[in-house]
Amino acid sequence: EPEVTQTPSHQVTQMGQEVILRCVPISNHLYFYWYRQILGQKVEFLVSFYNNEISEKSEIFDDQFSVERPDGSNFTLKIRSTKLEDSAMYFCASTSGSEETQYFGPGTRLLVL
Amino acid sequence: GNSVTQMEGPVTLSEEAFLTINCTYTATGYPSLFWYVQYPGEGLQLLLKATKADDKGSNKGFEATYRKETTSFHLEKGSVQVSDSAVYFCALNLPLQGAQKLVFGQGTRLTINP
């Protein structure tokens, strides 16, 4: 069964460093998403992406964040200068467009020290 | 705004007990409603969904009915197993053209003891 994959599973970084979180969505899907979950809090929408551009972003998704689909398979989330409060689990998801169910990856746990 | 409220956890039950996890929502428009489950070390998996009022979603013995009058989507299972231990998330989605945006509840951690 096709699935969304994410790498790395865990990442530790120093405050101020750049991180890139990678996702491989399901191959025939057209819409891509990033969510995050700070420990003990809700899963929050960050951004949606379609046709090589951002469809919608939340207020969390400020200038420090960017997304890219550099090739036909990867979907990345970059945080330019990490802050302590960026420590969270980051989930990637994708949908086909013909149905609304979002399929999630296993997440990347980011720890900013 | 749109929001989802779930019953506070953690919830601990014995095997074969009856499970209810409450979920209520606030939404403009007519949302679709979902339950996602996260098993230890894994991602969010869709458990069940309902797209309109009075629909019942079901999967793996779990059920939830979309109740518009009470704005609820409570998750139930008649007899839980140890393997049901996980975190359960209620979520809503306002069906729009194109990209979707899920709004999640805070999650309820369920532990089933043998």
XYZ file of N, CA and C in Angstrom:
681
model
N 0.851 -1.188 0.000
C 0.000 0.000 0.000
C 0.887 1.238 0.000
N 0.588 2.194 -0.881
C 1.415 3.408 -0.928
C 1.357 4.158 0.395
N 2.472 4.813 0.734
C 2.478 5.560 1.976
C 3.359 6.786 1.827
N 3.127 7.721 2.716
C 3.943 8.928 2.781
C 5.143 8.619 3.670
N 6.325 8.989 3.219
C 7.520 8.769 4.038
C 8.161 10.111 4.378
N 8.861 10.143 5.521
C 9.520 11.360 5.962
C 10.906 11.032 6.487
N 11.826 11.937 6.205
C 13.182 11.808 6.752
C 13.687 13.173 7.199
N 14.536 13.221 8.226
C 14.843 12.117 9.125
C 13.698 11.876 10.095
N 13.795 10.823 10.872
C 12.759 10.578 11.881
C 12.976 11.487 13.084
N 14.236 11.790 13.372
C 14.584 12.688 14.463
C 15.687 13.627 13.992
N 15.626 14.872 14.438
C 16.709 15.802 14.151
C 16.908 16.732 15.334
N 18.163 16.868 15.715
C 18.550 17.791 16.773
C 19.409 18.876 16.141
N 19.104 20.125 16.445
C 19.844 21.221 15.840
C 20.049 22.325 16.866
N 20.985 23.192 16.577
C 21.234 24.336 17.444
C 20.370 25.502 16.986
N 19.933 26.306 17.937
C 19.159 27.505 17.642
C 19.908 28.357 16.616
N 19.176 28.853 15.629
C 19.764 29.682 14.592
C 20.197 28.919 13.352
N 20.252 27.602 13.460
C 20.648 26.793 12.309
C 19.459 26.559 11.380
N 19.780 26.279 10.140
C 18.757 25.936 9.158
C 18.505 24.428 9.181
N 17.261 24.030 9.038
C 16.937 22.613 8.905
C 16.039 22.422 7.693
N 16.174 21.266 7.079
C 15.294 20.881 5.981
C 14.679 19.534 6.326
N 13.382 19.514 6.367
C 12.650 18.279 6.628
C 12.110 17.779 5.289
N 12.265 16.484 5.071
C 11.932 15.936 3.758
C 10.754 14.982 3.839
N 9.996 14.976 2.764
C 8.803 14.141 2.665
C 8.721 13.606 1.240
N 8.297 12.351 1.137
C 7.949 11.812 -0.180
C 6.469 11.474 -0.128
N 5.619 12.293 -0.762
C 4.180 12.020 -0.753
C 3.852 10.795 -1.603
N 2.623 10.366 -1.526
C 2.155 9.268 -2.370
C 2.215 9.720 -3.831
N 2.634 8.817 -4.691
C 3.140 9.233 -6.006
C 2.110 9.913 -6.903
N 0.867 9.579 -6.855
C -0.095 10.212 -7.753
C -0.880 11.336 -7.076
N -0.433 11.728 -5.887
C -1.129 12.795 -5.176
C -0.683 14.164 -5.672
N -1.598 15.113 -5.527
C -1.385 16.439 -6.105
C -1.283 17.543 -5.053
N -1.813 17.297 -3.862
C -1.850 18.329 -2.828
C -0.986 17.865 -1.664
N -0.204 18.779 -1.130
C 0.763 18.434 -0.101
C 0.652 19.404 1.072
N 0.916 18.880 2.262
C 0.665 19.650 3.470
C 1.778 19.427 4.481
N 1.988 20.426 5.312
C 2.794 20.274 6.521
C 1.947 20.695 7.721
N 2.045 19.874 8.767
C 1.435 20.155 10.057
C 2.531 20.017 11.105
N 2.289 20.608 12.257
C 3.224 20.360 13.352
C 2.448 20.135 14.651
N 3.115 19.458 15.575
C 2.538 19.216 16.890
C 3.606 19.478 17.933
N 3.460 20.578 18.627
C 4.316 20.827 19.778
C 3.889 19.868 20.873
N 4.874 19.389 21.622
C 4.608 18.349 22.614
C 3.457 18.735 23.539
N 2.468 17.843 23.600
C 1.333 18.079 24.495
C 0.271 18.993 23.943
N 0.462 19.476 22.708
C -0.507 20.396 22.127
C -1.163 19.779 20.889
N -2.045 20.563 20.277
C -2.777 20.064 19.115
C -1.890 19.970 17.878
N -2.313 19.134 16.955
C -1.714 19.130 15.624
C -2.228 20.376 14.897
N -1.278 21.172 14.369
C -1.652 22.465 13.757
C -1.265 22.498 12.287
N -2.133 23.015 11.483
C -1.862 23.189 10.059
C -0.801 24.270 9.859
N 0.160 23.990 9.000
C 1.158 24.996 8.636
C 0.913 25.546 7.231
N 0.837 24.626 6.250
C 0.822 25.091 4.858
C 0.267 24.007 3.953
N -0.375 24.435 2.881
C -0.772 23.515 1.814
C -0.129 23.977 0.507
N 0.082 23.031 -0.400
C 0.898 23.285 -1.602
C 0.294 22.533 -2.757
N 0.097 23.250 -3.856
C -0.485 22.623 -5.039
C 0.061 23.295 -6.278
N 0.372 22.518 -7.278
C 0.801 23.063 -8.561
C 1.992 24.003 -8.378
N 2.907 23.577 -7.536
C 4.160 24.304 -7.284
C 3.999 25.663 -6.625
N 2.900 25.846 -5.928
C 2.796 27.064 -5.152
C 1.967 26.830 -3.891
N 2.144 27.727 -2.937
C 1.416 27.639 -1.691
C -0.046 27.987 -1.928
N -0.944 27.081 -1.451
C -2.376 27.343 -1.555
C -2.874 28.142 -0.361
N -2.411 27.749 0.812
C -2.822 28.427 2.032
C -1.737 28.223 3.072
N -1.582 29.199 3.949
C -0.643 29.045 5.052
C -1.245 29.640 6.295
N -0.804 29.121 7.434
C -1.302 29.624 8.708
C -0.409 30.766 9.182
N -0.850 31.366 10.285
C -0.061 32.480 10.841
C 1.266 31.998 11.420
N 1.343 30.689 11.686
C 2.616 30.128 12.174
C 3.672 30.174 11.069
N 3.255 30.007 9.854
C 4.148 29.870 8.701
C 4.645 31.242 8.296
N 5.636 31.740 9.036
C 6.151 33.078 8.752
C 7.336 32.998 7.786
N 8.060 34.094 7.671
C 9.138 34.185 6.680
C 10.283 33.214 6.943
N 10.339 32.662 8.141
C 11.387 31.688 8.440
C 11.122 30.326 7.800
N 9.898 30.108 7.376
C 9.509 28.830 6.793
C 9.410 28.951 5.274
N 9.752 27.873 4.594
C 9.500 27.798 3.157
C 9.277 26.343 2.777
N 8.584 26.148 1.689
C 8.343 24.795 1.185
C 8.739 24.750 -0.280
N 9.059 23.538 -0.702
C 9.534 23.375 -2.066
C 9.253 21.955 -2.508
N 9.004 21.816 -3.800
C 8.933 20.489 -4.400
C 10.030 20.468 -5.464
N 11.238 20.113 -5.049
C 12.398 20.289 -5.932
C 12.430 19.339 -7.120
N 11.712 18.229 -7.001
C 11.658 17.289 -8.114
C 10.284 16.647 -8.102
N 10.117 15.559 -8.840
C 8.788 14.975 -8.938
C 8.351 14.150 -7.751
N 9.258 13.988 -6.760
C 8.867 13.106 -5.677
C 8.992 13.732 -4.288
N 9.951 14.622 -4.084
C 10.168 15.156 -2.739
C 9.374 16.426 -2.490
N 9.036 16.628 -1.221
C 8.372 17.852 -0.767
C 9.076 18.245 0.529
N 9.659 19.436 0.562
C 10.491 19.787 1.714
C 9.936 20.982 2.469
N 10.245 21.008 3.756
C 9.961 22.150 4.622
C 11.298 22.643 5.146
N 11.582 23.908 4.907
C 12.831 24.494 5.396
C 12.503 25.513 6.466
N 13.264 25.439 7.545
C 13.215 26.481 8.574
C 14.569 27.153 8.547
N 14.611 28.445 8.236
C 15.883 29.117 7.952
C 16.736 29.304 9.192
N 16.145 29.744 10.254
C 16.892 30.049 11.467
C 16.046 29.569 12.637
N 16.329 28.365 13.071
C 15.445 27.718 14.038
C 15.442 28.421 15.387
N 14.280 28.372 16.023
C 14.110 28.909 17.371
C 13.775 27.743 18.300
N 13.927 27.983 19.586
C 13.592 26.939 20.559
C 12.154 26.479 20.387
N 11.267 27.436 20.109
C 9.845 27.098 20.009
C 9.472 26.367 18.717
N 10.436 26.144 17.842
C 10.187 25.312 16.664
C 10.289 23.825 16.981
N 10.731 23.509 18.178
C 10.802 22.107 18.590
C 9.398 21.513 18.573
N 9.220 20.454 17.788
C 7.893 19.869 17.582
C 8.038 18.628 16.727
N 6.915 17.917 16.590
C 6.824 16.855 15.595
C 6.217 17.473 14.345
N 6.856 17.264 13.209
C 6.365 17.813 11.944
C 5.838 16.669 11.069
N 4.603 16.811 10.644
C 3.967 15.792 9.817
C 3.756 16.329 8.404
N 4.051 15.498 7.448
C 3.732 15.760 6.049
C 2.478 14.950 5.699
N 1.658 15.465 4.800
C 0.476 14.738 4.345
C 0.249 15.032 2.873
N -0.525 14.161 2.243
C -0.868 14.404 0.830
C -2.275 13.890 0.547
N -2.875 14.475 -0.467
C -4.184 14.022 -0.954
C -4.151 13.965 -2.474
N -5.059 13.149 -2.996
C -5.090 12.984 -4.446
C -5.785 14.145 -5.130
N -6.731 14.761 -4.415
C -7.551 15.804 -5.026
C -8.926 15.290 -5.394
N -9.027 13.982 -5.660
C -10.337 13.425 -5.980
C -11.057 12.962 -4.725
N -10.318 12.851 -3.622
C -10.958 12.579 -2.339
C -10.279 13.444 -1.290
N -10.978 13.680 -0.185
C -10.454 14.647 0.771
C -9.598 14.026 1.860
N -9.517 12.703 1.930
C -8.729 12.083 2.988
C -7.258 12.415 2.823
N -6.657 12.912 3.903
C -5.240 13.206 3.907
C -4.482 12.008 4.474
N -3.407 11.644 3.812
C -2.556 10.532 4.227
C -1.287 11.129 4.811
N -0.987 10.702 6.040
C 0.105 11.304 6.786
C 1.342 10.429 6.811
N 2.479 11.082 6.875
C 3.731 10.392 7.134
C 3.923 10.170 8.631
N 5.010 9.467 9.000
C 5.255 9.135 10.412
C 5.779 10.297 11.237
N 6.164 11.384 10.575
C 6.617 12.558 11.298
C 8.117 12.636 11.466
N 8.601 13.861 11.642
C 9.993 14.134 12.025
C 9.947 14.883 13.340
N 10.658 14.322 14.323
C 10.725 15.023 15.607
C 11.930 15.947 15.589
N 11.675 17.243 15.673
C 12.728 18.258 15.650
C 12.935 18.794 17.057
N 14.181 18.795 17.467
C 14.542 19.367 18.770
C 15.559 20.472 18.531
N 15.221 21.674 18.955
C 16.109 22.824 18.817
C 16.686 23.146 20.189
N 18.023 23.132 20.258
C 18.684 23.376 21.546
C 19.259 24.784 21.632
N -14.552 30.898 14.545
C -13.613 30.084 13.800
C -13.951 28.609 13.946
N -13.184 27.783 13.273
C -13.384 26.335 13.323
C -12.519 25.726 14.406
N -13.113 24.839 15.192
C -12.327 24.212 16.260
C -12.907 22.852 16.616
N -12.078 22.048 17.257
C -12.466 20.708 17.705
C -12.023 20.552 19.143
N -12.920 20.039 19.964
C -12.606 19.795 21.368
C -12.808 18.318 21.667
N -11.777 17.708 22.220
C -11.844 16.289 22.589
C -11.789 16.134 24.078
N -12.285 15.009 24.516
C -12.211 14.706 25.922
C -10.755 14.592 26.338
N -10.503 15.096 27.539
C -9.154 15.072 28.072
C -8.717 13.638 28.338
N -7.440 13.377 28.082
C -6.916 12.078 28.463
C -5.977 12.224 29.641
N -5.186 11.211 29.915
C -5.253 9.904 29.269
C -6.438 9.074 29.759
N -6.833 8.111 28.936
C -7.890 7.188 29.281
C -7.278 5.799 29.415
N -7.560 5.157 30.527
C -7.052 3.804 30.769
C -8.231 2.878 31.017
N -8.275 1.801 30.246
C -9.355 0.829 30.368
C -8.790 -0.582 30.411
N -9.613 -1.494 30.858
C -9.263 -2.905 30.790
C -9.746 -3.479 29.467
N -9.066 -4.523 29.058
C -9.467 -5.209 27.817
C -10.949 -5.598 27.902
N -11.627 -5.475 26.765
C -13.042 -5.809 26.595
C -13.983 -4.748 27.175
N -13.457 -3.685 27.702
C -14.319 -2.603 28.196
C -14.908 -1.834 27.015
N -15.971 -1.057 27.324
C -16.602 -0.188 26.332
C -15.886 1.149 26.332
N -15.630 1.654 25.121
C -14.893 2.904 24.982
C -15.776 3.982 24.389
N -15.715 5.165 24.984
C -16.234 6.382 24.351
C -15.182 7.468 24.495
N -14.867 8.109 23.403
C -14.031 9.320 23.433
C -14.871 10.426 22.803
N -15.152 11.441 23.613
C -16.033 12.516 23.163
C -15.300 13.508 22.265
N -16.033 14.000 21.274
C -15.509 15.014 20.370
C -16.653 15.943 19.982
N -16.457 17.226 20.163
C -17.417 18.214 19.686
C -16.682 19.216 18.814
N -17.437 19.877 17.960
C -16.798 20.780 17.014
C -17.584 22.078 16.884
N -16.882 23.082 16.404
C -17.485 24.349 15.994
C -16.999 24.623 14.594
N -17.923 24.907 13.700
C -17.513 25.131 12.311
C -18.502 26.038 11.605
N -17.974 26.829 10.701
C -18.811 27.563 9.755
C -18.994 26.646 8.551
N -20.192 26.525 8.079
C -20.405 25.629 6.951
C -20.675 24.208 7.415
N -20.429 23.261 6.530
C -20.763 21.863 6.778
C -19.498 21.015 6.666
N -18.848 20.782 7.808
C -17.553 20.083 7.742
C -17.701 18.590 7.515
N -16.644 17.984 7.045
C -16.453 16.547 7.143
C -15.712 16.290 8.455
N -15.975 15.137 9.051
C -15.402 14.829 10.356
C -14.594 13.529 10.275
N -13.506 13.503 11.022
C -12.556 12.386 10.940
C -12.104 11.983 12.336
N -11.762 10.716 12.461
C -10.952 10.244 13.567
C -9.671 9.666 12.978
N -8.545 10.185 13.473
C -7.239 9.646 13.137
C -6.670 8.964 14.376
N -5.833 7.959 14.141
C -5.196 7.241 15.236
C -3.684 7.247 15.005
N -2.957 7.383 16.090
C -1.492 7.360 16.029
C -0.988 6.284 16.971
N -0.521 5.186 16.407
C 0.069 4.122 17.211
C 1.499 4.513 17.572
N 2.033 3.967 18.633
C 3.386 4.365 19.076
C 4.407 4.282 17.956
N 5.131 5.365 17.741
C 6.198 5.389 16.745
C 5.744 5.515 15.317
N 4.447 5.712 15.108
C 3.938 5.778 13.735
C 3.264 7.119 13.463
N 2.868 7.322 12.199
C 2.198 8.559 11.813
C 0.711 8.493 12.086
N 0.014 9.521 11.658
C -1.433 9.581 11.817
C -2.089 8.732 10.740
N -2.972 7.844 11.166
C -3.697 6.997 10.205
C -5.176 7.308 10.301
N -5.828 7.405 9.166
C -7.268 7.616 9.176
C -7.946 6.386 9.752
N -8.796 6.589 10.756
C -9.545 5.493 11.354
C -10.938 5.416 10.721
N -11.629 6.543 10.686
C -12.944 6.579 10.057
C -13.323 8.024 9.777
N -14.369 8.178 8.961
C -14.810 9.530 8.642
C -16.296 9.534 8.347
N -16.872 10.737 8.380
C -18.267 10.944 7.988
C -18.355 12.312 7.335
N -19.077 12.395 6.266
C -19.056 13.624 5.482
C -20.335 14.435 5.593
N -21.399 13.862 6.177
C -22.616 14.667 6.326
C -23.389 14.188 7.549
N -24.326 15.005 7.956
C -25.101 14.747 9.165
C -25.775 13.381 9.102
N -25.723 12.683 10.242
C -26.314 11.368 10.468
C -25.522 10.225 9.831
N -24.458 10.542 9.094
C -23.582 9.493 8.587
C -22.896 8.813 9.755
N -22.668 7.516 9.632
C -21.875 6.787 10.624
C -20.628 6.272 9.935
N -19.482 6.624 10.494
C -18.228 6.057 10.022
C -17.889 4.855 10.892
N -17.284 3.826 10.302
C -16.912 2.661 11.088
C -15.683 1.987 10.495
N -14.889 1.399 11.387
C -13.673 0.705 10.957
C -13.080 0.001 12.166
N -12.643 -1.227 11.992
C -11.961 -1.999 13.041
C -12.776 -2.058 14.328
N -14.075 -2.060 14.239
C -14.922 -2.142 15.422
C -15.241 -0.799 16.047
N -14.593 0.271 15.560
C -14.873 1.623 16.036
C -16.005 2.224 15.200
N -16.802 3.083 15.872
C -17.885 3.786 15.180
C -17.962 5.218 15.671
N -18.428 6.089 14.792
C -18.741 7.458 15.206
C -19.840 7.972 14.303
N -20.809 8.663 14.908
C -21.941 9.189 14.146
C -21.891 10.706 14.144
N -22.045 11.286 12.980
C -22.022 12.731 12.777
C -23.355 13.282 13.267
N -23.335 13.991 14.383
C -24.557 14.552 14.974
C -24.528 16.065 14.828
N -25.293 16.552 13.866
C -25.291 17.998 13.617
C -25.974 18.740 14.749
N -27.024 18.142 15.332
C -27.790 18.859 16.350
C -26.981 19.097 17.623
N -26.051 18.186 17.906
C -25.197 18.356 19.090
C -23.763 18.702 18.710
N -23.519 18.929 17.435
C -22.163 19.188 16.888
C -21.146 18.247 17.502
N -21.431 16.937 17.389
C -20.549 15.956 18.015
C -20.209 14.826 17.041
N -19.139 14.130 17.390
C -18.665 12.988 16.584
C -17.915 12.069 17.537
N -18.620 11.516 18.492
C -18.004 10.707 19.548
C -17.560 9.351 19.003
N -16.393 8.932 19.424
C -15.836 7.649 18.990
C -16.216 6.575 20.003
N -16.695 5.428 19.520
C -17.090 4.336 20.409
C -16.555 3.001 19.892
N -16.318 2.119 20.853
C -15.992 0.736 20.515
C -16.532 -0.144 21.630
N -17.178 -1.217 21.241
C -17.864 -2.033 22.232
C -16.941 -2.861 23.121
N -15.795 -3.261 22.583
C -14.913 -4.135 23.346
C -13.476 -3.874 22.890
N -12.741 -3.137 23.715
C -11.396 -2.717 23.289
C -10.377 -3.827 23.533
N -9.300 -3.743 22.773
C -8.201 -4.691 22.882
C -6.918 -3.942 23.233
N -5.947 -4.691 23.722
C -4.658 -4.074 24.063
C -4.069 -3.359 22.849
N -4.283 -3.932 21.675
C -3.736 -3.346 20.442
C -4.391 -2.021 20.055
N -5.462 -1.637 20.734
C -6.095 -0.331 20.480
C -5.391 0.812 21.204
N -4.426 0.474 22.029
C -3.679 1.512 22.749
C -2.979 2.431 21.748
N -3.299 3.718 21.816
C -2.809 4.678 20.827
C -3.305 6.064 21.244
N -2.949 7.073 20.435
C -3.514 8.407 20.605
C -4.543 8.629 19.505
N -5.717 9.098 19.885
C -6.821 9.282 18.942
C -7.087 10.773 18.767
N -7.190 11.194 17.511
C -7.407 12.596 17.173
C -8.707 12.743 16.402
N -9.544 13.642 16.868
C -10.735 14.039 16.129
C -10.367 15.254 15.280
N -10.918 15.337 14.080
C -10.553 16.453 13.202
C -11.719 16.800 12.295
N -11.724 18.033 11.826
C -12.714 18.444 10.847
C -12.033 19.065 9.641
N -12.756 19.031 8.553
C -12.265 19.598 7.301
C -13.454 20.239 6.597
N -13.276 21.475 6.224
C -14.327 22.109 5.445
C -14.049 21.824 3.974
N -14.909 21.037 3.352
C -14.615 20.638 1.979
C -14.711 21.812 1.033
N -13.548 22.174 0.490
C -13.456 23.248 -0.483
C -12.872 22.680 -1.746
N -12.907 23.436 -2.782
C -12.208 23.018 -3.981
C -10.718 22.993 -3.711
N -10.069 21.940 -4.143
C -8.624 21.934 -4.064
C -8.100 21.529 -2.701
N -7.162 22.302 -2.213
C -6.436 21.934 -0.997
C -7.349 21.972 0.218
N -7.102 21.052 1.127
C -7.895 20.955 2.340
C -7.073 21.446 3.516
N -7.715 21.632 4.642
C -7.019 22.023 5.854
C -7.723 21.369 7.018
N -7.060 20.408 7.629
C -7.636 19.735 8.783
C -7.433 20.565 10.037
N -8.481 20.604 10.860
C -8.407 21.215 12.180
C -8.545 20.085 13.191
N -7.551 19.927 14.057
C -7.496 18.792 14.968
C -7.896 19.170 16.381
N -8.417 18.172 17.082
C -8.514 18.260 18.530
C -7.155 17.955 19.146
N -7.102 18.010 20.451
C -5.813 17.900 21.141
C -5.318 16.471 21.269
N -6.126 15.496 20.896
C -5.702 14.109 20.996
C -6.046 13.516 22.354
N -6.390 12.248 22.361
C -6.688 11.523 23.601
C -5.857 10.245 23.607
N -5.013 10.133 24.624
C -4.178 8.936 24.731
C -4.973 7.834 25.407
N -5.075 6.698 24.761
C -5.818 5.541 25.274
C -4.851 4.418 25.581
N -4.942 3.889 26.790
C -4.144 2.721 27.175
C -5.094 1.626 27.594
N -4.908 0.443 26.998
C -5.736 -0.710 27.342
C -4.861 -1.723 28.065
N -5.269 -2.065 29.263
C -4.534 -3.044 30.066
C -5.131 -4.438 29.903
N -4.260 -5.453 29.841
C -4.777 -6.826 29.678
C -5.525 -7.299 30.925
